[in-house]
Amino acid sequence: MSALRHERRAAVSRPVVIRHIAFFDVDETLITAKSLLDFAQRVPHGLWEDETGQPIERLRSGEIDLAALQRSGASRAEMNRAYYRRYAGVPLERLQKAGRDWYHAYRMRPDGYITAGLAALARHRRAGHMIVLISGSARPLLTPLSEDLGADRILCTEQLDDAQGVLTGEVAHPMVGEAKAEAVTEVMAQLRVPTTDCFAYGDHGSDLDMLQAVGSPVVVGTDPVLARHAQASNWPMLPADAGPRIARAQHHDTSAQYGPQVIALASGRGAAPRRQERW
């Protein structure tokens, strides 16, 4: 199923003609947590109760031990599908509210965000680039984050619901690994933006295909697989230092807040001189 059939525009308006796109992975690229697991640890018990307070009958497959699944050698896509089965029987509207509540609390953490990732996203916004979040996480968790950061689109693992708006526990397509590269390529083609005018940010070896799909890949953190490719191909690398959410009005002081590596990338100096003219 096409990723573009599921993505929806955020509230932020953009010019009709898109000239540059910046794709951002979310977990450990923009935020320090793995959002699905963090949410699962804090989800209210009432999520699985009906209007009378009685437990919702859940699919047995929803109780899969993800750690055991990982030890068995399951792929990231298989684990992604397994995670979402725990929400079978939950009304989508209820999960959406829980997602907003989770993010409202998460936003207050002093170490909840990747400082350099936020700075890069802010720089792209100021340059008028389209911002796309791409993640295997759930739309109910990503929507409040997207609105907060001013992203334009979300490409994610889409949960399926029935005619009554109740989640089935299944997903359309896990947005992990190669699926990210396919979605990025599809967006660039549909919007007719050349790969040379697109950026992608990722932190994990599973993001490699996505990074290779664009003209300007950027590695966040020190993943050994990505680090080797970055060194061989002269890709910029950003630190994964943690910090708080910074209000947009404070972004002007980037040199003090985010350090020299981010400023070099944002201004086109140092790590990627061949791209200087586009910044």
CSV table of N, CA and C in Angstrom, one decimal, residues 35-142:
chain,number,residue,atom,x,y,z
A,35,SER,N,10.1,5.8,20.9
A,35,SER,CA,8.8,6.3,21.2
A,35,SER,C,7.8,5.2,21.5
A,36,LEU,N,7.8,4.1,20.7
A,36,LEU,CA,6.8,3.0,20.9
A,36,LEU,C,7.0,2.4,22.3
A,37,LEU,N,8.3,2.1,22.7
A,37,LEU,CA,8.6,1.5,23.9
A,37,LEU,C,8.3,2.4,25.1
A,38,ASP,N,8.7,3.7,24.9
A,38,ASP,CA,8.5,4.7,26.0
A,38,ASP,C,7.0,4.8,26.3
A,39,PHE,N,6.2,4.9,25.2
A,39,PHE,CA,4.8,5.0,25.4
A,39,PHE,C,4.2,3.8,26.0
A,40,ALA,N,4.7,2.6,25.6
A,40,ALA,CA,4.2,1.3,26.2
A,40,ALA,C,4.4,1.3,27.7
A,41,GLN,N,5.5,1.9,28.2
A,41,GLN,CA,5.8,1.8,29.6
A,41,GLN,C,5.0,2.8,30.4
A,42,ARG,N,4.4,3.8,29.7
A,42,ARG,CA,3.6,4.8,30.4
A,42,ARG,C,2.1,4.8,30.0
A,43,VAL,N,1.7,4.0,29.1
A,43,VAL,CA,0.3,4.0,28.7
A,43,VAL,C,-0.6,3.7,29.8
A,44,PRO,N,-1.7,4.5,29.9
A,44,PRO,CA,-2.7,4.3,31.0
A,44,PRO,C,-3.4,2.9,30.8
A,45,HIS,N,-3.6,2.3,32.0
A,45,HIS,CA,-4.2,1.0,32.0
A,45,HIS,C,-5.6,1.0,31.3
A,46,GLY,N,-6.3,2.2,31.5
A,46,GLY,CA,-7.6,2.4,31.0
A,46,GLY,C,-7.7,2.3,29.5
A,47,LEU,N,-6.6,2.3,28.8
A,47,LEU,CA,-6.6,2.2,27.3
A,47,LEU,C,-7.3,0.9,26.9
A,48,TRP,N,-7.1,-0.1,27.7
A,48,TRP,CA,-7.7,-1.4,27.3
A,48,TRP,C,-9.0,-1.7,28.1
A,49,GLU,N,-9.7,-0.7,28.5
A,49,GLU,CA,-11.0,-0.9,29.1
A,49,GLU,C,-12.1,-0.3,28.3
A,50,ASP,N,-13.3,-0.9,28.3
A,50,ASP,CA,-14.4,-0.3,27.6
A,50,ASP,C,-15.0,0.8,28.4
A,51,GLU,N,-16.2,1.3,28.0
A,51,GLU,CA,-16.8,2.4,28.6
A,51,GLU,C,-17.3,2.1,30.0
A,52,THR,N,-17.5,0.8,30.3
A,52,THR,CA,-17.9,0.3,31.6
A,52,THR,C,-16.8,0.0,32.6
A,53,GLY,N,-15.6,0.1,32.1
A,53,GLY,CA,-14.4,-0.2,32.9
A,53,GLY,C,-14.0,-1.7,32.8
A,54,GLN,N,-14.6,-2.4,31.9
A,54,GLN,CA,-14.3,-3.8,31.8
A,54,GLN,C,-13.2,-4.0,30.8
A,55,PRO,N,-12.3,-5.0,31.0
A,55,PRO,CA,-11.2,-5.2,30.1
A,55,PRO,C,-11.6,-5.5,28.7
A,56,ILE,N,-11.0,-4.9,27.7
A,56,ILE,CA,-11.2,-5.3,26.3
A,56,ILE,C,-10.6,-6.6,26.0
A,57,GLU,N,-11.3,-7.5,25.3
A,57,GLU,CA,-10.8,-8.7,24.9
A,57,GLU,C,-9.7,-8.5,23.9
A,58,ARG,N,-8.5,-8.9,24.1
A,58,ARG,CA,-7.4,-8.7,23.3
A,58,ARG,C,-6.9,-9.9,22.6
A,59,LEU,N,-6.3,-9.8,21.4
A,59,LEU,CA,-5.8,-10.9,20.7
A,59,LEU,C,-4.6,-11.5,21.4
A,60,ARG,N,-4.6,-12.8,21.5
A,60,ARG,CA,-3.5,-13.5,22.2
A,60,ARG,C,-2.1,-13.1,21.6
A,61,SER,N,-2.1,-12.8,20.3
A,61,SER,CA,-0.8,-12.4,19.6
A,61,SER,C,-0.3,-11.1,20.1
A,62,GLY,N,-1.2,-10.3,20.8
A,62,GLY,CA,-0.8,-9.0,21.3
A,62,GLY,C,0.0,-9.1,22.5
A,63,GLU,N,0.2,-10.3,23.1
A,63,GLU,CA,1.0,-10.5,24.3
A,63,GLU,C,2.4,-11.0,24.0
A,64,ILE,N,2.8,-10.9,22.7
A,64,ILE,CA,4.1,-11.4,22.4
A,64,ILE,C,5.2,-10.7,23.1
A,65,ASP,N,6.2,-11.4,23.6
A,65,ASP,CA,7.4,-10.9,24.2
A,65,ASP,C,8.3,-10.4,23.2
A,66,LEU,N,8.5,-9.0,23.0
A,66,LEU,CA,9.3,-8.5,22.0
A,66,LEU,C,10.8,-8.8,22.2
A,67,ALA,N,11.2,-8.9,23.4
A,67,ALA,CA,12.6,-9.2,23.7
A,67,ALA,C,12.9,-10.7,23.2
A,68,ALA,N,12.0,-11.6,23.5
A,68,ALA,CA,12.1,-13.0,23.0
A,68,ALA,C,12.1,-13.0,21.5
A,69,LEU,N,11.2,-12.2,20.9
A,69,LEU,CA,11.1,-12.2,19.5
A,69,LEU,C,12.4,-11.7,18.9
A,70,GLN,N,13.0,-10.7,19.5
A,70,GLN,CA,14.3,-10.2,19.0
A,70,GLN,C,15.4,-11.3,19.1
A,71,ARG,N,15.4,-12.0,20.2
A,71,ARG,CA,16.4,-13.1,20.4
A,71,ARG,C,16.3,-14.2,19.4
A,72,SER,N,15.0,-14.4,19.0
A,72,SER,CA,14.8,-15.5,18.0
A,72,SER,C,15.3,-15.1,16.6
A,73,GLY,N,15.7,-13.9,16.4
A,73,GLY,CA,16.2,-13.4,15.1
A,73,GLY,C,15.2,-12.8,14.2
A,74,ALA,N,14.0,-12.4,14.8
A,74,ALA,CA,13.0,-11.8,14.0
A,74,ALA,C,13.5,-10.5,13.4
A,75,SER,N,13.0,-10.1,12.2
A,75,SER,CA,13.3,-8.9,11.5
A,75,SER,C,12.7,-7.7,12.2
A,76,ARG,N,13.2,-6.5,12.0
A,76,ARG,CA,12.6,-5.3,12.6
A,76,ARG,C,11.2,-5.1,12.1
A,77,ALA,N,10.9,-5.5,10.9
A,77,ALA,CA,9.5,-5.4,10.4
A,77,ALA,C,8.6,-6.3,11.1
A,78,GLU,N,9.1,-7.6,11.4
A,78,GLU,CA,8.2,-8.5,12.2
A,78,GLU,C,8.0,-8.0,13.6
A,79,MET,N,9.0,-7.5,14.2
A,79,MET,CA,8.9,-6.9,15.6
A,79,MET,C,7.9,-5.7,15.6
A,80,ASN,N,8.0,-4.9,14.5
A,80,ASN,CA,7.1,-3.8,14.4
A,80,ASN,C,5.7,-4.2,14.4
A,81,ARG,N,5.4,-5.2,13.5
A,81,ARG,CA,4.0,-5.7,13.4
A,81,ARG,C,3.6,-6.3,14.8
A,82,ALA,N,4.5,-7.1,15.4
A,82,ALA,CA,4.1,-7.7,16.7
A,82,ALA,C,3.8,-6.7,17.8
A,83,TYR,N,4.5,-5.6,17.8
A,83,TYR,CA,4.2,-4.5,18.8
A,83,TYR,C,2.8,-4.0,18.6
A,84,TYR,N,2.4,-3.7,17.4
A,84,TYR,CA,1.1,-3.1,17.2
A,84,TYR,C,-0.1,-4.0,17.5
A,85,ARG,N,0.2,-5.3,17.6
A,85,ARG,CA,-1.0,-6.2,17.9
A,85,ARG,C,-1.5,-6.1,19.3
A,86,ARG,N,-0.7,-5.5,20.1
A,86,ARG,CA,-1.1,-5.3,21.5
A,86,ARG,C,-2.3,-4.3,21.6
A,87,TYR,N,-2.5,-3.5,20.5
A,87,TYR,CA,-3.5,-2.5,20.6
A,87,TYR,C,-4.8,-2.9,19.9
A,88,ALA,N,-4.9,-4.2,19.6
A,88,ALA,CA,-6.1,-4.7,19.0
A,88,ALA,C,-7.3,-4.5,19.9
A,89,GLY,N,-8.4,-4.0,19.4
A,89,GLY,CA,-9.6,-3.8,20.2
A,89,GLY,C,-9.6,-2.4,20.9
A,90,VAL,N,-8.6,-1.6,20.7
A,90,VAL,CA,-8.6,-0.3,21.3
A,90,VAL,C,-9.1,0.7,20.3
A,91,PRO,N,-10.1,1.6,20.7
A,91,PRO,CA,-10.6,2.6,19.8
A,91,PRO,C,-9.4,3.6,19.4
A,92,LEU,N,-9.3,3.8,18.1
A,92,LEU,CA,-8.3,4.7,17.6
A,92,LEU,C,-8.3,6.1,18.3
A,93,GLU,N,-9.5,6.6,18.5
A,93,GLU,CA,-9.6,7.9,19.1
A,93,GLU,C,-9.0,7.9,20.5
A,94,ARG,N,-9.2,6.8,21.2
A,94,ARG,CA,-8.6,6.7,22.6
A,94,ARG,C,-7.1,6.7,22.5
A,95,LEU,N,-6.5,6.0,21.5
A,95,LEU,CA,-5.1,5.9,21.4
A,95,LEU,C,-4.5,7.3,21.0
A,96,GLN,N,-5.3,8.0,20.2
A,96,GLN,CA,-4.8,9.3,19.8
A,96,GLN,C,-4.8,10.3,21.0
A,97,LYS,N,-5.7,10.2,21.9
A,97,LYS,CA,-5.7,11.0,23.1
A,97,LYS,C,-4.5,10.6,24.0
A,98,ALA,N,-4.4,9.3,24.1
A,98,ALA,CA,-3.2,8.8,25.0
A,98,ALA,C,-1.9,9.3,24.4
A,99,GLY,N,-1.8,9.3,23.1
A,99,GLY,CA,-0.6,9.7,22.4
A,99,GLY,C,-0.3,11.2,22.7
A,100,ARG,N,-1.3,12.0,22.7
A,100,ARG,CA,-1.1,13.4,23.0
A,100,ARG,C,-0.8,13.6,24.4
A,101,ASP,N,-1.4,12.9,25.3
A,101,ASP,CA,-1.0,13.0,26.7
A,101,ASP,C,0.4,12.6,27.0
A,102,TRP,N,0.8,11.5,26.3
A,102,TRP,CA,2.2,11.0,26.4
A,102,TRP,C,3.2,12.1,26.0
A,103,TYR,N,2.9,12.7,24.8
A,103,TYR,CA,3.9,13.7,24.3
A,103,TYR,C,3.9,14.9,25.2
A,104,HIS,N,2.7,15.3,25.7
A,104,HIS,CA,2.7,16.5,26.5
A,104,HIS,C,3.6,16.3,27.7
A,105,ALA,N,3.6,15.1,28.3
A,105,ALA,CA,4.5,14.8,29.4
A,105,ALA,C,5.9,14.7,29.0
A,106,TYR,N,6.1,14.0,27.8
A,106,TYR,CA,7.5,13.8,27.3
A,106,TYR,C,8.2,15.1,27.0
A,107,ARG,N,7.5,16.1,26.5
A,107,ARG,CA,8.0,17.4,26.1
A,107,ARG,C,8.7,18.1,27.3
A,108,MET,N,8.4,17.8,28.5
A,108,MET,CA,8.9,18.4,29.7
A,108,MET,C,10.3,17.8,30.1
A,109,ARG,N,10.7,16.7,29.5
A,109,ARG,CA,11.9,16.1,30.0
A,109,ARG,C,13.1,17.0,29.6
A,110,PRO,N,14.1,17.1,30.6
A,110,PRO,CA,15.3,17.9,30.3
A,110,PRO,C,16.2,17.2,29.3
A,111,ASP,N,16.1,15.9,29.1
A,111,ASP,CA,17.0,15.2,28.2
A,111,ASP,C,16.2,14.4,27.1
A,112,GLY,N,15.1,14.9,26.7
A,112,GLY,CA,14.2,14.2,25.8
A,112,GLY,C,14.5,14.3,24.3
A,113,TYR,N,15.4,15.2,24.0
A,113,TYR,CA,15.6,15.5,22.6
A,113,TYR,C,17.0,15.4,22.2
A,114,ILE,N,17.3,15.1,20.9
A,114,ILE,CA,18.6,15.2,20.3
A,114,ILE,C,18.9,16.6,19.9
A,115,THR,N,19.7,17.3,20.6
A,115,THR,CA,19.9,18.7,20.4
A,115,THR,C,20.3,19.1,18.9
A,116,ALA,N,21.2,18.3,18.4
A,116,ALA,CA,21.7,18.6,17.0
A,116,ALA,C,20.6,18.3,16.0
A,117,GLY,N,19.8,17.3,16.3
A,117,GLY,CA,18.7,17.0,15.4
A,117,GLY,C,17.7,18.1,15.3
A,118,LEU,N,17.3,18.7,16.5
A,118,LEU,CA,16.4,19.8,16.5
A,118,LEU,C,16.9,21.0,15.8
A,119,ALA,N,18.2,21.3,16.0
A,119,ALA,CA,18.8,22.4,15.4
A,119,ALA,C,18.8,22.3,13.8
A,120,ALA,N,19.1,21.1,13.3
A,120,ALA,CA,19.1,20.9,11.9
A,120,ALA,C,17.7,21.1,11.3
A,121,LEU,N,16.7,20.5,12.0
A,121,LEU,CA,15.3,20.7,11.6
A,121,LEU,C,14.9,22.2,11.5
A,122,ALA,N,15.3,22.9,12.6
A,122,ALA,CA,15.0,24.3,12.6
A,122,ALA,C,15.6,25.1,11.5
A,123,ARG,N,16.9,24.7,11.1
A,123,ARG,CA,17.6,25.3,10.0
A,123,ARG,C,16.9,25.0,8.7
A,124,HIS,N,16.4,23.8,8.5
A,124,HIS,CA,15.7,23.5,7.3
A,124,HIS,C,14.4,24.3,7.2
A,125,ARG,N,13.7,24.4,8.3
A,125,ARG,CA,12.4,25.2,8.3
A,125,ARG,C,12.7,26.6,7.9
A,126,ARG,N,13.7,27.2,8.5
A,126,ARG,CA,14.0,28.6,8.1
A,126,ARG,C,14.4,28.8,6.7
A,127,ALA,N,15.0,27.7,6.1
A,127,ALA,CA,15.3,27.8,4.7
A,127,ALA,C,14.1,27.5,3.8
A,128,GLY,N,13.0,27.2,4.4
A,128,GLY,CA,11.8,27.0,3.6
A,128,GLY,C,11.6,25.6,3.0
A,129,HIS,N,12.4,24.6,3.5
A,129,HIS,CA,12.4,23.3,3.1
A,129,HIS,C,11.1,22.5,3.6
A,130,MET,N,10.6,21.6,2.9
A,130,MET,CA,9.6,20.8,3.4
A,130,MET,C,10.2,19.8,4.4
A,131,ILE,N,9.5,19.6,5.6
A,131,ILE,CA,10.0,18.8,6.6
A,131,ILE,C,9.1,17.5,6.7
A,132,VAL,N,9.7,16.4,6.6
A,132,VAL,CA,9.0,15.1,6.6
A,132,VAL,C,9.5,14.2,7.7
A,133,LEU,N,8.7,13.8,8.7
A,133,LEU,CA,9.1,12.8,9.7
A,133,LEU,C,8.8,11.5,9.1
A,134,ILE,N,9.8,10.5,9.3
A,134,ILE,CA,9.6,9.2,8.8
A,134,ILE,C,10.0,8.2,9.9
A,135,SER,N,9.1,7.3,10.3
A,135,SER,CA,9.3,6.5,11.4
A,135,SER,C,8.5,5.2,11.5
A,136,GLY,N,9.0,4.2,12.1
A,136,GLY,CA,8.2,3.0,12.4
A,136,GLY,C,7.2,3.2,13.5
A,137,SER,N,7.2,4.4,14.1
A,137,SER,CA,6.3,4.7,15.3
A,137,SER,C,4.9,4.9,14.8
A,138,ALA,N,4.0,5.1,15.7
A,138,ALA,CA,2.6,5.3,15.5
A,138,ALA,C,2.2,6.7,15.2
A,139,ARG,N,1.3,6.9,14.3
A,139,ARG,CA,0.8,8.3,14.0
A,139,ARG,C,0.2,9.0,15.3
A,140,PRO,N,-0.5,8.3,16.2
A,140,PRO,CA,-1.0,9.0,17.4
A,140,PRO,C,0.1,9.5,18.2
A,141,LEU,N,1.3,9.0,18.2
A,141,LEU,CA,2.5,9.5,18.9
A,141,LEU,C,3.2,10.6,18.1
A,142,LEU,N,3.3,10.4,16.8
A,142,LEU,CA,4.0,11.3,16.0
A,142,LEU,C,3.3,12.6,15.7
